[in-house]
PDB file of C-alpha atoms and ligand atoms in Angstrom:
ATOM      1  CA  MET F   1       5.453 -14.644   2.410  1.00  0.00           C
ATOM      2  CA  LEU F   2       1.828 -13.633   2.849  1.00  0.00           C
ATOM      3  CA  THR F   3      -0.872 -16.274   3.028  1.00  0.00           C
ATOM      4  CA  MET F   4      -4.621 -15.798   2.995  1.00  0.00           C
ATOM      5  CA  THR F   5      -6.943 -18.698   3.655  1.00  0.00           C
ATOM      6  CA  ASP F   6     -10.708 -18.508   3.009  1.00  0.00           C
ATOM      7  CA  VAL F   7     -10.907 -14.776   3.759  1.00  0.00           C
ATOM      8  CA  SER F   8     -14.376 -13.240   3.450  1.00  0.00           C
ATOM      9  CA  LYS F   9     -15.819  -9.828   4.217  1.00  0.00           C
ATOM     10  CA  THR F  10     -19.376  -8.554   3.836  1.00  0.00           C
ATOM     11  CA  TYR F  11     -20.098  -4.905   4.687  1.00  0.00           C
ATOM     12  CA  SER F  12     -23.041  -3.954   6.897  1.00  0.00           C
ATOM     13  CA  ASP F  13     -25.102  -2.955   3.851  1.00  0.00           C
ATOM     14  CA  GLY F  14     -24.791  -6.494   2.479  1.00  0.00           C
ATOM     15  CA  THR F  15     -22.023  -5.828  -0.069  1.00  0.00           C
ATOM     16  CA  LYS F  16     -19.857  -8.931  -0.300  1.00  0.00           C
ATOM     17  CA  ALA F  17     -16.444  -7.392  -0.917  1.00  0.00           C
ATOM     18  CA  LEU F  18     -14.235 -10.448  -0.294  1.00  0.00           C
ATOM     19  CA  ASN F  19     -15.540 -13.858  -1.219  1.00  0.00           C
ATOM     20  CA  ASP F  20     -13.543 -16.760   0.199  1.00  0.00           C
ATOM     21  CA  ILE F  21     -10.113 -15.593  -0.859  1.00  0.00           C
ATOM     22  CA  SER F  22      -7.189 -18.000  -0.621  1.00  0.00           C
ATOM     23  CA  LEU F  23      -3.912 -16.730  -1.946  1.00  0.00           C
ATOM     24  CA  THR F  24      -0.193 -17.027  -1.305  1.00  0.00           C
ATOM     25  CA  LEU F  25       2.032 -14.125  -2.247  1.00  0.00           C
ATOM     26  CA  PRO F  26       5.797 -14.542  -2.640  1.00  0.00           C
ATOM     27  CA  ALA F  27       8.360 -11.890  -1.683  1.00  0.00           C
ATOM     28  CA  GLY F  28       9.085  -9.230  -4.282  1.00  0.00           C
ATOM     29  CA  MET F  29       6.663  -7.115  -6.200  1.00  0.00           C
ATOM     30  CA  VAL F  30       3.127  -8.405  -6.669  1.00  0.00           C
ATOM     31  CA  GLY F  31       0.407  -6.642  -8.631  1.00  0.00           C
ATOM     32  CA  LEU F  32      -3.264  -6.748  -7.709  1.00  0.00           C
ATOM     33  CA  LEU F  33      -5.240  -6.074 -10.856  1.00  0.00           C
ATOM     34  CA  GLY F  34      -8.950  -5.598 -11.220  1.00  0.00           C
ATOM     35  CA  PRO F  35     -11.699  -3.197 -12.236  1.00  0.00           C
ATOM     36  CA  ASN F  36     -13.152  -0.606  -9.871  1.00  0.00           C
ATOM     37  CA  GLY F  37     -15.333  -2.246  -7.262  1.00  0.00           C
ATOM     38  CA  ALA F  38     -13.546  -5.614  -7.526  1.00  0.00           C
ATOM     39  CA  GLY F  39     -12.535  -5.484  -3.861  1.00  0.00           C
ATOM     40  CA  LYS F  40      -8.875  -4.467  -4.129  1.00  0.00           C
ATOM     41  CA  SER F  41      -9.100  -1.722  -1.501  1.00  0.00           C
ATOM     42  CA  SER F  42     -11.107  -3.984   0.798  1.00  0.00           C
ATOM     43  CA  LEU F  43      -8.453  -6.677   0.483  1.00  0.00           C
ATOM     44  CA  MET F  44      -5.655  -4.204   1.177  1.00  0.00           C
ATOM     45  CA  ARG F  45      -7.380  -2.622   4.185  1.00  0.00           C
ATOM     46  CA  THR F  46      -7.889  -6.126   5.540  1.00  0.00           C
ATOM     47  CA  LEU F  47      -4.217  -7.019   5.019  1.00  0.00           C
ATOM     48  CA  ALA F  48      -3.219  -3.760   6.726  1.00  0.00           C
ATOM     49  CA  CYS F  49      -5.320  -4.764   9.773  1.00  0.00           C
ATOM     50  CA  LEU F  50      -7.587  -1.751   9.324  1.00  0.00           C
ATOM     51  CA  GLN F  51     -10.656  -3.916   9.060  1.00  0.00           C
ATOM     52  CA  ALA F  52     -11.209  -7.448  10.274  1.00  0.00           C
ATOM     53  CA  PRO F  53     -12.418 -10.139   7.920  1.00  0.00           C
ATOM     54  CA  ASP F  54     -15.635 -11.954   8.882  1.00  0.00           C
ATOM     55  CA  SER F  55     -13.827 -15.249   8.508  1.00  0.00           C
ATOM     56  CA  GLY F  56     -10.541 -16.683   7.338  1.00  0.00           C
ATOM     57  CA  GLN F  57      -6.876 -16.515   8.306  1.00  0.00           C
ATOM     58  CA  ILE F  58      -4.076 -14.249   7.193  1.00  0.00           C
ATOM     59  CA  SER F  59      -0.440 -14.764   8.039  1.00  0.00           C
ATOM     60  CA  PHE F  60       2.705 -12.839   7.190  1.00  0.00           C
ATOM     61  CA  ASN F  61       5.986 -14.704   7.575  1.00  0.00           C
ATOM     62  CA  ASN F  62       4.196 -17.307   9.692  1.00  0.00           C
ATOM     63  CA  THR F  63       2.628 -14.802  12.108  1.00  0.00           C
ATOM     64  CA  ASP F  64      -1.162 -14.620  12.269  1.00  0.00           C
ATOM     65  CA  ILE F  65      -1.883 -10.938  11.643  1.00  0.00           C
ATOM     66  CA  GLN F  66      -5.187 -10.966  13.512  1.00  0.00           C
ATOM     67  CA  GLN F  67      -3.567 -12.401  16.614  1.00  0.00           C
ATOM     68  CA  SER F  68      -0.543 -10.094  16.462  1.00  0.00           C
ATOM     69  CA  PRO F  69      -1.706  -6.898  14.726  1.00  0.00           C
ATOM     70  CA  GLN F  70       0.870  -4.723  16.476  1.00  0.00           C
ATOM     71  CA  ARG F  71       3.699  -6.922  15.261  1.00  0.00           C
ATOM     72  CA  LEU F  72       2.352  -6.556  11.734  1.00  0.00           C
ATOM     73  CA  ARG F  73       1.973  -2.760  12.033  1.00  0.00           C
ATOM     74  CA  GLU F  74       5.631  -2.426  12.925  1.00  0.00           C
ATOM     75  CA  GLN F  75       6.588  -4.204   9.701  1.00  0.00           C
ATOM     76  CA  LEU F  76       3.966  -2.541   7.535  1.00  0.00           C
ATOM     77  CA  GLY F  77       3.912   0.402   5.153  1.00  0.00           C
ATOM     78  CA  TYR F  78       0.461   1.242   3.830  1.00  0.00           C
ATOM     79  CA  LEU F  79      -0.583   3.728   1.200  1.00  0.00           C
ATOM     80  CA  PRO F  80      -4.369   4.129   1.368  1.00  0.00           C
ATOM     81  CA  GLN F  81      -6.323   4.981  -1.758  1.00  0.00           C
ATOM     82  CA  SER F  82      -7.200   8.288  -0.195  1.00  0.00           C
ATOM     83  CA  PHE F  83      -6.370   9.737   3.178  1.00  0.00           C
ATOM     84  CA  GLY F  84      -9.294  10.942   5.218  1.00  0.00           C
ATOM     85  CA  VAL F  85      -9.082  14.333   6.827  1.00  0.00           C
ATOM     86  CA  TYR F  86      -5.568  15.621   7.281  1.00  0.00           C
ATOM     87  CA  PRO F  87      -4.704  17.045  10.629  1.00  0.00           C
ATOM     88  CA  HIS F  88      -3.435  20.594  10.422  1.00  0.00           C
ATOM     89  CA  MET F  89       0.155  19.472  10.673  1.00  0.00           C
ATOM     90  CA  SER F  90       3.062  20.320   8.445  1.00  0.00           C
ATOM     91  CA  CYS F  91       4.337  17.636   6.110  1.00  0.00           C
ATOM     92  CA  VAL F  92       7.456  17.053   8.195  1.00  0.00           C
ATOM     93  CA  ALA F  93       5.552  17.101  11.506  1.00  0.00           C
ATOM     94  CA  LEU F  94       3.110  14.526  10.180  1.00  0.00           C
ATOM     95  CA  LEU F  95       5.965  12.300   8.995  1.00  0.00           C
ATOM     96  CA  GLU F  96       7.608  12.599  12.432  1.00  0.00           C
ATOM     97  CA  HIS F  97       4.294  11.670  14.037  1.00  0.00           C
ATOM     98  CA  ILE F  98       3.888   8.599  11.813  1.00  0.00           C
ATOM     99  CA  ALA F  99       7.519   7.619  12.447  1.00  0.00           C
ATOM    100  CA  ALA F 100       6.835   7.771  16.193  1.00  0.00           C
ATOM    101  CA  LEU F 101       3.762   5.531  15.761  1.00  0.00           C
ATOM    102  CA  LYS F 102       6.015   3.075  13.929  1.00  0.00           C
ATOM    103  CA  LYS F 103       8.438   3.289  16.881  1.00  0.00           C
ATOM    104  CA  ILE F 104      11.341   4.517  14.751  1.00  0.00           C
ATOM    105  CA  PRO F 105      13.994   6.167  16.974  1.00  0.00           C
ATOM    106  CA  ARG F 106      13.969   9.969  16.556  1.00  0.00           C
ATOM    107  CA  LYS F 107      17.431  10.385  15.106  1.00  0.00           C
ATOM    108  CA  GLN F 108      16.893   7.610  12.594  1.00  0.00           C
ATOM    109  CA  ALA F 109      13.472   9.028  11.730  1.00  0.00           C
ATOM    110  CA  LYS F 110      14.920  12.459  11.056  1.00  0.00           C
ATOM    111  CA  GLN F 111      17.408  11.069   8.582  1.00  0.00           C
ATOM    112  CA  GLN F 112      14.844   8.857   6.880  1.00  0.00           C
ATOM    113  CA  ILE F 113      12.386  11.734   6.562  1.00  0.00           C
ATOM    114  CA  GLU F 114      15.026  13.857   4.894  1.00  0.00           C
ATOM    115  CA  GLU F 115      15.789  11.084   2.417  1.00  0.00           C
ATOM    116  CA  LEU F 116      12.124  10.367   1.721  1.00  0.00           C
ATOM    117  CA  LEU F 117      11.324  14.051   1.177  1.00  0.00           C
ATOM    118  CA  THR F 118      14.119  14.165  -1.406  1.00  0.00           C
ATOM    119  CA  LEU F 119      12.914  10.956  -2.996  1.00  0.00           C
ATOM    120  CA  THR F 120       9.341  12.218  -3.326  1.00  0.00           C
ATOM    121  CA  ASN F 121      10.422  15.715  -4.329  1.00  0.00           C
ATOM    122  CA  LEU F 122       8.734  17.323  -1.338  1.00  0.00           C
ATOM    123  CA  THR F 123      11.721  18.923   0.390  1.00  0.00           C
ATOM    124  CA  ALA F 124      10.629  22.428  -0.590  1.00  0.00           C
ATOM    125  CA  PHE F 125       7.193  21.765   0.946  1.00  0.00           C
ATOM    126  CA  ALA F 126       8.346  20.124   4.177  1.00  0.00           C
ATOM    127  CA  GLY F 127       7.037  22.981   6.324  1.00  0.00           C
ATOM    128  CA  LYS F 128       3.685  23.291   4.521  1.00  0.00           C
ATOM    129  CA  ARG F 129       0.498  21.685   5.754  1.00  0.00           C
ATOM    130  CA  VAL F 130      -0.451  18.519   3.908  1.00  0.00           C
ATOM    131  CA  SER F 131      -4.049  19.781   3.867  1.00  0.00           C
ATOM    132  CA  THR F 132      -2.921  22.451   1.373  1.00  0.00           C
ATOM    133  CA  PHE F 133      -1.221  19.917  -0.954  1.00  0.00           C
ATOM    134  CA  SER F 134      -2.472  19.133  -4.453  1.00  0.00           C
ATOM    135  CA  GLY F 135      -3.578  15.592  -5.333  1.00  0.00           C
ATOM    136  CA  GLY F 136      -0.193  14.589  -6.773  1.00  0.00           C
ATOM    137  CA  MET F 137       1.660  16.043  -3.784  1.00  0.00           C
ATOM    138  CA  ARG F 138      -0.613  14.171  -1.374  1.00  0.00           C
ATOM    139  CA  GLN F 139       0.083  10.999  -3.280  1.00  0.00           C
ATOM    140  CA  ARG F 140       3.832  11.620  -2.995  1.00  0.00           C
ATOM    141  CA  PHE F 141       3.393  12.341   0.707  1.00  0.00           C
ATOM    142  CA  GLY F 142       1.465   9.080   1.020  1.00  0.00           C
ATOM    143  CA  ILE F 143       4.332   7.217  -0.623  1.00  0.00           C
ATOM    144  CA  ALA F 144       6.873   8.853   1.710  1.00  0.00           C
ATOM    145  CA  GLN F 145       4.943   7.902   4.861  1.00  0.00           C
ATOM    146  CA  ALA F 146       4.422   4.347   3.593  1.00  0.00           C
ATOM    147  CA  LEU F 147       8.179   3.923   3.120  1.00  0.00           C
ATOM    148  CA  LEU F 148       9.081   5.141   6.619  1.00  0.00           C
ATOM    149  CA  GLY F 149      10.884   2.468   8.601  1.00  0.00           C
ATOM    150  CA  ASP F 150      11.784   0.372   5.559  1.00  0.00           C
ATOM    151  CA  PRO F 151       8.743  -1.912   6.056  1.00  0.00           C
ATOM    152  CA  LYS F 152       8.984  -5.617   5.240  1.00  0.00           C
ATOM    153  CA  LEU F 153       5.431  -5.524   3.883  1.00  0.00           C
ATOM    154  CA  LEU F 154       4.483  -2.608   1.678  1.00  0.00           C
ATOM    155  CA  ILE F 155       0.838  -2.342   0.647  1.00  0.00           C
ATOM    156  CA  MET F 156       0.098   0.358  -1.881  1.00  0.00           C
ATOM    157  CA  ASP F 157      -3.415   1.070  -3.085  1.00  0.00           C
ATOM    158  CA  GLU F 158      -3.146   2.626  -6.559  1.00  0.00           C
ATOM    159  CA  PRO F 159       0.269   4.191  -5.902  1.00  0.00           C
ATOM    160  CA  THR F 160       0.542   5.837  -9.329  1.00  0.00           C
ATOM    161  CA  ALA F 161      -2.870   7.553  -9.148  1.00  0.00           C
ATOM    162  CA  GLY F 162      -2.455  11.286  -9.658  1.00  0.00           C
ATOM    163  CA  LEU F 163       1.240  11.104 -10.563  1.00  0.00           C
ATOM    164  CA  ASP F 164       2.571  12.591 -13.805  1.00  0.00           C
ATOM    165  CA  PRO F 165       4.596  10.335 -16.154  1.00  0.00           C
ATOM    166  CA  GLN F 166       7.918  11.489 -14.713  1.00  0.00           C
ATOM    167  CA  GLU F 167       6.796  10.873 -11.110  1.00  0.00           C
ATOM    168  CA  ARG F 168       5.348   7.528 -12.137  1.00  0.00           C
ATOM    169  CA  GLN F 169       8.681   6.544 -13.683  1.00  0.00           C
ATOM    170  CA  ARG F 170      10.522   7.624 -10.576  1.00  0.00           C
ATOM    171  CA  LEU F 171       8.194   5.631  -8.325  1.00  0.00           C
ATOM    172  CA  HIS F 172       8.720   2.592 -10.542  1.00  0.00           C
ATOM    173  CA  SER F 173      12.500   2.721 -10.107  1.00  0.00           C
ATOM    174  CA  VAL F 174      12.188   3.303  -6.358  1.00  0.00           C
ATOM    175  CA  LEU F 175       9.892   0.294  -6.022  1.00  0.00           C
ATOM    176  CA  ILE F 176      12.147  -1.942  -8.095  1.00  0.00           C
ATOM    177  CA  ARG F 177      15.084  -1.026  -5.858  1.00  0.00           C
ATOM    178  CA  LEU F 178      13.073  -1.438  -2.635  1.00  0.00           C
ATOM    179  CA  SER F 179      11.377  -4.700  -3.445  1.00  0.00           C
ATOM    180  CA  GLN F 180      14.642  -6.635  -3.080  1.00  0.00           C
ATOM    181  CA  ASN F 181      14.084  -7.297   0.612  1.00  0.00           C
ATOM    182  CA  LYS F 182      10.338  -7.068   1.004  1.00  0.00           C
ATOM    183  CA  LEU F 183       6.905  -7.945  -0.245  1.00  0.00           C
ATOM    184  CA  VAL F 184       5.336  -5.089  -2.155  1.00  0.00           C
ATOM    185  CA  LEU F 185       1.676  -5.496  -3.038  1.00  0.00           C
ATOM    186  CA  LEU F 186       0.318  -2.793  -5.293  1.00  0.00           C
ATOM    187  CA  SER F 187      -3.121  -2.437  -6.791  1.00  0.00           C
ATOM    188  CA  THR F 188      -4.021  -0.883 -10.076  1.00  0.00           C
ATOM    189  CA  HIS F 189      -6.617  -1.104 -12.795  1.00  0.00           C
ATOM    190  CA  ILE F 190      -3.964  -0.333 -15.429  1.00  0.00           C
ATOM    191  CA  VAL F 191      -2.203  -3.410 -16.828  1.00  0.00           C
ATOM    192  CA  GLU F 192       0.803  -1.399 -18.068  1.00  0.00           C
ATOM    193  CA  ASP F 193       1.419  -0.178 -14.528  1.00  0.00           C
ATOM    194  CA  ILE F 194       2.538  -3.592 -13.350  1.00  0.00           C
ATOM    195  CA  GLU F 195       3.585  -5.176 -16.621  1.00  0.00           C
ATOM    196  CA  HIS F 196       7.167  -4.002 -16.198  1.00  0.00           C
ATOM    197  CA  LEU F 197       7.190  -3.928 -12.396  1.00  0.00           C
ATOM    198  CA  CYS F 198       5.709  -7.110 -11.031  1.00  0.00           C
ATOM    199  CA  PRO F 199       6.915 -10.642 -11.705  1.00  0.00           C
ATOM    200  CA  HIS F 200       3.705 -11.876 -10.072  1.00  0.00           C
ATOM    201  CA  ALA F 201       0.125 -10.703 -10.081  1.00  0.00           C
ATOM    202  CA  ALA F 202      -3.325 -11.638  -8.921  1.00  0.00           C
ATOM    203  CA  ILE F 203      -6.458 -10.693 -10.804  1.00  0.00           C
ATOM    204  CA  MET F 204      -9.517  -9.812  -8.789  1.00  0.00           C
ATOM    205  CA  MET F 205     -13.140  -9.587  -9.890  1.00  0.00           C
ATOM    206  CA  GLN F 206     -16.297  -9.293  -7.819  1.00  0.00           C
ATOM    207  CA  GLY F 207     -14.570 -10.086  -4.557  1.00  0.00           C
ATOM    208  CA  ALA F 208     -12.739 -13.149  -5.811  1.00  0.00           C
ATOM    209  CA  ILE F 209      -9.240 -13.924  -7.071  1.00  0.00           C
ATOM    210  CA  VAL F 210      -9.889 -15.233 -10.561  1.00  0.00           C
ATOM    211  CA  ASP F 211      -6.275 -15.884 -11.499  1.00  0.00           C
ATOM    212  CA  SER F 212      -2.785 -15.499 -10.059  1.00  0.00           C
ATOM    213  CA  GLY F 213       0.747 -16.330 -11.031  1.00  0.00           C
ATOM    214  CA  ALA F 214       3.596 -15.079 -13.192  1.00  0.00           C
ATOM    215  CA  ILE F 215       2.733 -11.953 -15.143  1.00  0.00           C
ATOM    216  CA  PRO F 216       3.611 -13.047 -18.691  1.00  0.00           C
ATOM    217  CA  ALA F 217       1.220 -15.984 -18.521  1.00  0.00           C
ATOM    218  CA  LEU F 218      -1.501 -13.896 -16.913  1.00  0.00           C
ATOM    219  CA  ILE F 219      -1.605 -10.988 -19.296  1.00  0.00           C
ATOM    220  CA  ALA F 220      -0.888 -12.868 -22.496  1.00  0.00           C
ATOM    221  CA  PRO F 221      -4.596 -13.541 -23.191  1.00  0.00           C
ATOM    222  CA  MET F 222      -5.626  -9.916 -22.496  1.00  0.00           C
TER     223      MET F 222
HETATM  224  P1  ADP B 301     -11.783  -1.642  -5.497  1.00  0.00           P
HETATM  225  O1  ADP B 301     -10.700  -1.175  -4.601  1.00  0.00           O
HETATM  226  O2  ADP B 301     -11.384  -2.824  -6.349  1.00  0.00           O
HETATM  227  O3  ADP B 301     -12.379  -0.540  -6.310  1.00  0.00           O
HETATM  228  P2  ADP B 301     -13.389  -1.836  -3.081  1.00  0.00           P
HETATM  229  O4  ADP B 301     -12.768  -2.774  -2.138  1.00  0.00           O
HETATM  230  O5  ADP B 301     -13.220  -0.386  -2.864  1.00  0.00           O
HETATM  231  O6  ADP B 301     -12.955  -2.231  -4.579  1.00  0.00           O
HETATM  232  O7  ADP B 301     -14.941  -2.130  -3.132  1.00  0.00           O
HETATM  233  C1  ADP B 301     -15.502  -3.438  -3.295  1.00  0.00           C
HETATM  234  C2  ADP B 301     -16.985  -3.330  -3.110  1.00  0.00           C
HETATM  235  O8  ADP B 301     -17.272  -3.057  -1.737  1.00  0.00           O
HETATM  236  C3  ADP B 301     -17.624  -2.193  -3.886  1.00  0.00           C
HETATM  237  O9  ADP B 301     -18.931  -2.622  -4.271  1.00  0.00           O
HETATM  238  C4  ADP B 301     -17.675  -1.055  -2.879  1.00  0.00           C
HETATM  239  O10 ADP B 301     -18.694  -0.148  -3.175  1.00  0.00           O
HETATM  240  C5  ADP B 301     -17.945  -1.813  -1.595  1.00  0.00           C
HETATM  241  N1  ADP B 301     -17.409  -1.157  -0.395  1.00  0.00           N
HETATM  242  C6  ADP B 301     -16.129  -0.789  -0.156  1.00  0.00           C
HETATM  243  N2  ADP B 301     -15.992  -0.279   1.079  1.00  0.00           N
HETATM  244  C7  ADP B 301     -17.221  -0.349   1.640  1.00  0.00           C
HETATM  245  C8  ADP B 301     -17.740   0.009   2.910  1.00  0.00           C
HETATM  246  N3  ADP B 301     -16.971   0.523   3.867  1.00  0.00           N
HETATM  247  N4  ADP B 301     -19.044  -0.219   3.134  1.00  0.00           N
HETATM  248  C9  ADP B 301     -19.831  -0.767   2.184  1.00  0.00           C
HETATM  249  N5  ADP B 301     -19.411  -1.130   0.969  1.00  0.00           N
HETATM  250  C10 ADP B 301     -18.119  -0.923   0.698  1.00  0.00           C
HETATM  251  P1  ADP B 302     -13.351   3.625  -3.574  1.00  0.00           P
HETATM  252  O1  ADP B 302     -14.485   4.569  -3.444  1.00  0.00           O
HETATM  253  O2  ADP B 302     -12.530   3.943  -4.794  1.00  0.00           O
HETATM  254  O3  ADP B 302     -13.762   2.192  -3.531  1.00  0.00           O
HETATM  255  P2  ADP B 302     -12.041   3.144  -1.050  1.00  0.00           P
HETATM  256  O4  ADP B 302     -12.444   1.723  -1.251  1.00  0.00           O
HETATM  257  O5  ADP B 302     -10.638   3.432  -0.672  1.00  0.00           O
HETATM  258  O6  ADP B 302     -12.381   3.970  -2.345  1.00  0.00           O
HETATM  259  O7  ADP B 302     -13.002   3.760   0.034  1.00  0.00           O
HETATM  260  C1  ADP B 302     -12.739   4.949   0.700  1.00  0.00           C
HETATM  261  C2  ADP B 302     -13.543   4.948   1.980  1.00  0.00           C
HETATM  262  O8  ADP B 302     -14.948   4.912   1.673  1.00  0.00           O
HETATM  263  C3  ADP B 302     -13.269   3.723   2.833  1.00  0.00           C
HETATM  264  O9  ADP B 302     -13.252   4.096   4.187  1.00  0.00           O
HETATM  265  C4  ADP B 302     -14.425   2.792   2.527  1.00  0.00           C
HETATM  266  O10 ADP B 302     -14.708   1.978   3.628  1.00  0.00           O
HETATM  267  C5  ADP B 302     -15.543   3.745   2.215  1.00  0.00           C
HETATM  268  N1  ADP B 302     -16.436   3.177   1.192  1.00  0.00           N
HETATM  269  C6  ADP B 302     -16.119   2.798  -0.061  1.00  0.00           C
HETATM  270  N2  ADP B 302     -17.170   2.329  -0.717  1.00  0.00           N
HETATM  271  C7  ADP B 302     -18.217   2.403   0.154  1.00  0.00           C
HETATM  272  C8  ADP B 302     -19.587   2.065   0.083  1.00  0.00           C
HETATM  273  N3  ADP B 302     -20.124   1.524  -0.999  1.00  0.00           N
HETATM  274  N4  ADP B 302     -20.335   2.281   1.169  1.00  0.00           N
HETATM  275  C9  ADP B 302     -19.795   2.800   2.260  1.00  0.00           C
HETATM  276  N5  ADP B 302     -18.522   3.155   2.406  1.00  0.00           N
HETATM  277  C10 ADP B 302     -17.736   2.962   1.359  1.00  0.00           C
END
C-alpha cells in the first residue's frame, strides 16, 4: 500500500506541480488519469524518489520512502515518460547494467533479461544500441527495464505511448498477470487505456487529486 500525505512540489520557476496531495493506493493496478500538465509525471518522479517533495510524507508498505530511498529503489520499477540521453550501450548491456544497479544476482539477471526481451519482442535487437531504437522500441525497452527484478512497486508513466494496438494489447495482458502481487501505478490521458485494466484510479488536475476510487464510479459521469 502506498500512502501520500500532504505532498507538495513547486519548481524553481514557480510552477506548482503538486498541491497538497493526500492519497492512499491499494495493491493491484491503479490508473492515474489527467490532462497534459496536470502533474502526473511530477507525482511519479516524486514517488520514484527522483525528486524530493517540498513537504509531505510518502510511505510504501509502512516504510517512509524519503528516509529509506535505497530500500524503495530495490523494490521499484520505473518507466519514465522519456529517457534522457542513452549511453552508447547495447540493449542487453544496458539491461545488465540496470539489473546490477537493482542488485539482481548475475545468473538470475541473465535469465530475466532473456525472458523480458522475449516479452517485449526485442530479442532480435538485443545486441543493438538503444540509441538507434525507434520510439516504439525504446518504449518496449523501457518496459523491459522497469520489469527487471519483479518489483513490488511498478510506476509507469504513459506506458502505452508509442505502442501499436497489438503491442498495447500485449502490454495490457502482461500487466494484468503481473499486478497480482504488486502495486502498479500507470498514468495516461486516455480513459480507455485504464478502463479495462485498473480497478482503481485517481484523477489529477492542476496539481491536485480531484477524485479517486473504483473505476466504474469514476468514469460513469464522463
Ligand atoms: P503531466 O505529466 O500530467 O503532463 P507534469 O508533471 O509533467 O504533468 O507537469 C506539471 C506541471 O509542471 C506543468 O506545468 C509542467 O510544465 C511543469 N513542470 C514539470 N516538470 C518541471 C520542471 N522540471 N521544472 C519546471 N516545471 C516543470
Ligand atoms: P512533459 O514535457 O510531457 O511534461 P516530463 O514531465 O516527463 O514530460 O518532463 C521531461 C523532463 O523535462 C523532466 O526532466 C522534467 O523535469 C523536465 N520538464 C518538464 N516540464 C518542464 C518545464 N516546464 N520546465 C522545465 N523542465 C521541465
